[in-house]
Short mmCIF file of C-alpha atoms in Angstrom, two decimals:
data_model
loop_
_atom_site.label_atom_id
_atom_site.label_comp_id
_atom_site.label_asym_id
_atom_site.label_seq_id
_atom_site.Cartn_x
_atom_site.Cartn_y
_atom_site.Cartn_z
CA PRO A 1 6.68 12.42 14.31
CA ARG A 2 6.11 9.51 16.43
CA THR A 3 6.99 5.85 16.68
CA PRO A 4 4.28 3.45 15.29
CA GLY A 5 2.52 1.50 18.02
CA ALA A 6 3.87 3.90 20.88
CA ASP A 7 0.74 3.54 22.83
CA LEU A 8 0.66 -0.14 22.62
CA ASP A 9 2.71 -2.61 25.04
CA GLU A 10 5.76 -3.16 22.89
CA GLU A 11 6.70 -6.72 24.13
CA ALA A 12 3.08 -8.03 23.55
CA LEU A 13 3.17 -6.33 19.91
CA ARG A 14 6.42 -7.93 19.31
CA GLN A 15 5.00 -11.36 20.08
CA GLN A 16 2.17 -10.78 17.53
CA ILE A 17 4.10 -9.61 14.77
CA HIS A 18 5.21 -11.90 11.98
CA PRO A 19 6.84 -10.78 8.90
CA ILE A 20 4.52 -10.02 5.98
CA VAL A 21 4.94 -12.59 3.28
CA PRO A 22 3.06 -11.85 0.22
CA LYS A 23 0.50 -14.43 -1.09
CA ARG A 24 -0.01 -15.61 -4.41
CA LEU A 25 -3.47 -15.09 -5.80
CA GLU A 26 -3.98 -18.89 -6.02
CA ASP A 27 -3.26 -19.11 -2.46
CA LEU A 28 -6.31 -16.71 -1.74
CA VAL A 29 -8.99 -17.53 -3.98
CA VAL A 30 -9.89 -20.65 -6.31
CA MET A 31 -9.24 -19.49 -9.59
CA ASP A 32 -11.53 -21.76 -11.43
CA LYS A 33 -14.50 -20.60 -9.52
CA LEU A 34 -13.77 -16.98 -10.66
CA ALA A 35 -13.15 -17.98 -14.32
CA ASP A 36 -16.67 -17.77 -15.36
CA LYS A 37 -17.43 -14.53 -13.21
CA THR A 38 -18.05 -11.22 -14.48
CA ALA A 39 -15.51 -8.31 -13.56
CA GLU A 40 -18.35 -6.79 -11.35
CA GLU A 41 -18.76 -10.21 -9.55
CA VAL A 42 -14.94 -10.70 -9.11
CA ALA A 43 -14.63 -7.27 -7.73
CA ALA A 44 -17.58 -7.69 -5.37
CA LEU A 45 -16.14 -11.10 -4.12
CA TRP A 46 -12.70 -9.82 -3.64
CA THR A 47 -14.04 -6.64 -1.66
CA ALA A 48 -16.35 -8.88 0.38
CA PHE A 49 -13.51 -11.42 1.24
CA HIS A 50 -11.27 -8.58 2.50
CA ALA A 51 -13.89 -6.63 4.40
CA ALA A 52 -14.18 -8.86 7.60
CA LYS A 53 -10.34 -9.37 7.64
CA ARG A 54 -8.44 -7.43 10.30
CA ASP A 55 -4.86 -7.55 8.80
CA CYS A 56 -5.50 -6.63 5.18
CA VAL A 57 -7.28 -4.40 2.81
CA SER A 58 -8.18 -4.30 -0.85
CA ALA A 59 -8.87 -2.35 -3.93
CA VAL A 60 -9.79 -3.07 -7.49
CA LEU A 61 -8.40 -1.24 -10.61
CA SER A 62 -9.16 -1.40 -14.18
CA ALA A 63 -6.46 -2.83 -16.64
CA ALA A 64 -5.72 1.02 -17.88
CA GLU A 65 -5.32 2.22 -14.23
CA TRP A 66 -2.87 -0.65 -13.39
CA GLN A 67 -0.95 0.29 -16.74
CA ARG A 68 -0.93 3.87 -15.34
CA VAL A 69 0.66 2.66 -12.17
CA GLN A 70 3.29 0.44 -14.08
CA ASP A 71 4.17 3.40 -16.16
CA ARG A 72 4.74 5.74 -13.21
CA GLN A 73 6.42 3.39 -11.11
CA SER A 74 9.16 2.61 -13.73
CA THR A 75 10.41 6.31 -13.23
CA CYS A 76 8.95 7.08 -10.01
CA PRO A 77 9.05 4.05 -7.79
CA MET A 78 9.30 5.74 -4.34
CA PHE A 79 7.05 7.85 -2.27
CA ILE A 80 6.25 8.71 1.24
CA TYR A 81 2.82 8.59 3.08
CA PRO A 82 2.23 10.04 6.59
CA VAL A 83 0.01 7.81 8.83
CA GLU A 84 -1.84 10.01 11.14
CA LYS A 85 -2.28 8.66 14.66
CA GLY A 86 -4.56 11.47 16.06
CA GLY A 87 -3.77 14.63 18.02
CA GLY A 88 -1.64 15.84 15.38
CA ALA A 89 0.84 12.79 15.65
CA PHE A 90 1.93 10.98 12.73
CA TYR A 91 4.59 8.53 11.40
CA VAL A 92 5.77 8.16 7.83
CA LEU A 93 5.88 5.12 5.63
CA LEU A 94 8.34 4.93 2.63
CA ALA A 95 6.94 3.10 -0.28
CA GLN A 96 8.75 1.47 -3.04
CA TRP A 97 7.31 -0.11 -6.02
CA ASN A 98 8.91 -3.12 -7.94
CA ASN A 99 6.59 -4.42 -10.47
CA THR A 100 3.44 -5.91 -8.66
CA HIS A 101 4.97 -5.34 -5.29
CA CYS A 102 4.92 -2.26 -3.07
CA PRO A 103 6.37 -2.75 0.41
CA LEU A 104 5.94 0.39 2.80
CA THR A 105 8.32 0.43 5.86
CA PHE A 106 8.69 2.97 8.64
CA LEU A 107 10.86 5.90 7.19
CA ASP A 108 13.15 6.02 10.12
CA ASP A 109 13.97 2.28 9.94
CA TYR A 110 14.92 2.75 6.25
CA GLN A 111 17.11 5.73 6.83
CA ARG A 112 18.96 3.67 9.82
CA ASN A 113 19.11 0.42 7.79
CA PRO A 114 17.49 0.20 4.18
CA ALA A 115 18.28 -3.41 3.98
CA GLY A 116 16.71 -4.28 7.27
CA ALA A 117 13.71 -2.05 7.29
CA ILE A 118 10.66 -4.46 7.52
CA PRO A 119 7.58 -3.66 5.76
CA TYR A 120 4.54 -2.51 7.90
CA PHE A 121 2.26 -2.33 4.96
CA TYR A 122 2.77 -4.63 1.93
CA LEU A 123 0.74 -4.14 -1.27
CA VAL A 124 0.47 -6.61 -3.99
CA ALA A 125 -1.33 -6.23 -7.36
CA TYR A 126 -2.63 -9.27 -8.91
CA PRO A 127 -2.92 -8.53 -12.74
CA GLU A 128 -4.41 -12.26 -13.66
CA PHE A 129 -7.69 -10.92 -14.74
CA ALA A 130 -6.50 -7.75 -16.63
CA LYS A 131 -6.89 -8.95 -20.05
CA ASP A 132 -10.28 -11.03 -20.00
CA LYS A 133 -12.03 -9.02 -17.21
CA ASP A 134 -10.22 -5.69 -17.22
CA THR A 135 -9.75 -6.09 -13.57
CA VAL A 136 -6.51 -5.98 -11.36
CA LEU A 137 -6.97 -6.82 -7.85
CA LEU A 138 -4.95 -5.18 -5.03
CA ARG A 139 -4.27 -6.61 -1.50
CA ALA A 140 -2.29 -5.00 1.13
CA GLU A 141 -1.42 -6.68 4.38
CA PHE A 142 -0.30 -4.84 7.51
CA LEU A 143 1.34 -5.15 10.83
CA PRO A 144 -0.57 -4.49 14.15
CA TYR A 145 1.03 -1.00 14.34
CA MET A 146 -1.63 0.09 12.08
CA THR A 147 -5.45 0.02 12.35
CA LYS A 148 -7.36 -1.32 9.48
CA ASP A 149 -8.89 2.39 9.12
CA GLU A 150 -5.17 3.67 8.84
CA ALA A 151 -4.30 0.89 6.40
CA GLU A 152 -7.49 1.76 4.23
CA ILE A 153 -6.42 5.55 4.20
CA THR A 154 -2.97 4.64 3.14
CA MET A 155 -4.27 2.34 0.42
CA ALA A 156 -6.35 5.37 -0.83
CA LYS A 157 -3.37 7.73 -0.69
CA ILE A 158 -1.40 5.23 -2.75
CA LEU A 159 -4.16 5.17 -5.45
CA ASP A 160 -4.52 8.79 -5.37
CA PHE A 161 -0.89 9.71 -5.74
CA TYR A 162 -0.28 7.12 -8.43
CA VAL A 163 -3.53 6.50 -10.25
CA ARG A 164 -6.37 9.08 -9.62
CA ASP A 165 -4.95 12.37 -9.49
CA ALA A 166 -2.47 13.87 -11.95
CA ASP A 167 -1.72 16.80 -9.66
CA LYS A 168 -0.78 14.40 -6.84
CA PHE A 169 1.37 12.44 -9.21
CA GLU A 170 3.58 15.68 -9.81
CA HIS A 171 4.56 15.41 -6.22
CA VAL A 172 5.63 11.89 -6.68
CA LYS A 173 7.75 12.92 -9.57
CA THR A 174 9.18 15.83 -7.54
CA PHE A 175 10.08 13.48 -4.69
CA ASN A 176 11.92 10.93 -7.29
CA LEU A 177 13.40 13.36 -9.75
CA ASN A 178 14.20 16.49 -7.74
CA SER A 179 14.02 15.46 -4.08
CA ALA A 180 15.67 18.73 -2.96
CA ALA A 181 12.48 20.61 -4.17
CA PHE A 182 9.96 18.30 -2.36
CA ASP A 183 8.04 20.00 0.27
CA PHE A 184 6.57 17.45 2.84
CA THR A 185 4.63 20.09 4.74
CA GLY A 186 3.36 21.66 1.46
CA VAL A 187 1.98 18.30 0.17
CA PHE A 188 0.52 16.67 3.30
CA GLY A 189 0.13 19.74 5.74
CA LEU A 190 1.29 19.88 9.27
CA GLY A 191 -0.62 17.09 11.01
CA GLY A 192 -1.10 14.91 7.95
CA THR A 193 -2.83 15.05 4.57
CA GLN A 194 -4.90 17.74 3.30
#
């Protein structure tokens, strides 16, 4: 495993980094302008809004998919995700769901000081349109230790393990409920995910 940003000038990187402060949906969009849009239009606008951004990624879930995340995070709030850096190198992020928030921090930082570990990737779910549009918007901001591609892959892994793949969620259950039986290499392979 390797430290995030090891190839970067650490001092220059530290000057760029500001703690991630999750934003309210009202700070990101004009709610009144989305009120008369269809679910498909809201999803398209949300996706387009984030496509050009360098420091965040997005996704859209149905209300049922979001309910699945909520149900699963209530008993299994934590999981780990390797972030591949190429050449077989990777680092591991630890995620911890807390309702609509899911910060991911560098596992080594968490092991050293759980209270002081800063999020490298911070996912927020916005369920404001769940009832009337069957749409839940997701946004994740990330620090410059990650590339946008790495952040998109991390978002996809989170959704795979908590929403889309029941077999993968079994690994999340093992991690949370029987951690001694969790096999990192068996789940992700030696150099990253399989």
